[in-house]
One Martini backbone bead per residue (centre of mass of N, CA, C, O) as a GRO file, in nm:
protein
   79
    1MET     BB    1   1.284   0.750   0.166
    2SER     BB    2   1.375   1.015  -0.052
    3GLY     BB    3   1.216   0.972  -0.292
    4THR     BB    4   0.896   1.057  -0.518
    5ALA     BB    5   0.899   0.911  -0.778
    6VAL     BB    6   0.722   0.791  -1.052
    7LEU     BB    7   0.788   0.494  -1.246
    8ALA     BB    8   0.493   0.332  -1.260
    9LEU     BB    9   0.193   0.276  -1.422
   10ALA     BB   10  -0.128   0.075  -1.424
   11GLY     BB   11  -0.413  -0.003  -1.511
   12ASP     BB   12  -0.588   0.171  -1.254
   13LEU     BB   13  -0.303   0.336  -1.181
   14GLU     BB   14  -0.329   0.502  -1.438
   15ASN     BB   15  -0.286   0.836  -1.369
   16ALA     BB   16  -0.256   0.804  -1.029
   17GLU     BB   17  -0.076   1.026  -0.866
   18HIS     BB   18  -0.217   1.097  -0.617
   19THR     BB   19  -0.235   0.812  -0.503
   20ALA     BB   20   0.066   0.784  -0.481
   21GLY     BB   21   0.109   1.019  -0.288
   22VAL     BB   22  -0.066   0.884  -0.048
   23ILE     BB   23   0.097   0.598  -0.045
   24SER     BB   24   0.370   0.743   0.025
   25GLU     BB   25   0.266   0.869   0.309
   26LEU     BB   26   0.191   0.636   0.425
   27VAL     BB   27   0.470   0.468   0.432
   28THR     BB   28   0.636   0.711   0.584
   29THR     BB   29   0.475   0.679   0.857
   30ALA     BB   30   0.505   0.365   0.892
   31CYS     BB   31   0.826   0.376   0.907
   32GLY     BB   32   0.780   0.556   1.190
   33PHE     BB   33   0.717   0.298   1.328
   34GLN     BB   34   0.777   0.129   1.666
   35LEU     BB   35   0.655  -0.204   1.742
   36GLN     BB   36   0.961  -0.319   1.761
   37ARG     BB   37   1.263  -0.446   1.846
   38GLY     BB   38   1.541  -0.427   1.602
   39PRO     BB   39   1.637  -0.476   1.297
   40ASP     BB   40   1.318  -0.589   1.182
   41SER     BB   41   1.098  -0.325   1.246
   42GLN     BB   42   0.968  -0.325   0.978
   43PHE     BB   43   0.781  -0.317   0.761
   44LYS     BB   44   0.670  -0.526   0.460
   45HIS     BB   45   0.363  -0.489   0.465
   46LEU     BB   46   0.045  -0.329   0.329
   47SER     BB   47  -0.303  -0.313   0.398
   48VAL     BB   48  -0.555  -0.124   0.223
   49VAL     BB   49  -0.914  -0.095   0.308
   50PHE     BB   50  -1.121   0.066   0.036
   51GLY     BB   51  -1.389  -0.010  -0.017
   52GLU     BB   52  -1.371  -0.223  -0.298
   53ASN     BB   53  -1.067  -0.204  -0.196
   54THR     BB   54  -0.722  -0.336  -0.234
   55PHE     BB   55  -0.395  -0.231  -0.111
   56LEU     BB   56  -0.097  -0.367  -0.178
   57VAL     BB   57   0.223  -0.326   0.015
   58THR     BB   58   0.547  -0.267  -0.060
   59VAL     BB   59   0.895  -0.276   0.036
   60SER     BB   60   1.173  -0.240  -0.193
   61CYS     BB   61   1.476  -0.073  -0.240
   62GLN     BB   62   1.332   0.178  -0.229
   63LYS     BB   63   1.032   0.076  -0.299
   64ILE     BB   64   0.703   0.097  -0.444
   65PHE     BB   65   0.434  -0.138  -0.424
   66VAL     BB   66   0.149  -0.199  -0.593
   67VAL     BB   67  -0.183  -0.356  -0.540
   68LYS     BB   68  -0.487  -0.408  -0.688
   69GLN     BB   69  -0.802  -0.525  -0.533
   70GLN     BB   70  -1.091  -0.647  -0.548
   71ASN     BB   71  -1.333  -0.698  -0.356
   72HIS     BB   72  -1.548  -0.998  -0.236
   73LEU     BB   73  -1.829  -1.010  -0.178
   74ARG     BB   74  -2.025  -1.161   0.084
   75GLU     BB   75  -2.301  -1.327   0.123
   76SER     BB   76  -2.542  -1.391   0.338
   77VAL     BB   77  -2.659  -1.651   0.526
   78ALA     BB   78  -2.984  -1.790   0.553
   79VAL     BB   79  -3.140  -1.974   0.823
   0.00000   0.00000   0.00000
């Protein structure tokens, strides 16, 4: 992944270039890890749980796709 230009932002991530930069750095770091040997050793999906949100990251064709989802906290059941 050589370029770091933001192609499109929408929804909660609109105007969030700083967040895009942080996620790009995270993906670059993750791409450097070799957890297993073989031709298909890089990750395909990355989930980042941060506070009340989860960022689902996919890398395809040298592009990073990010979906932001709100975590639904489940209340504990008192017995």
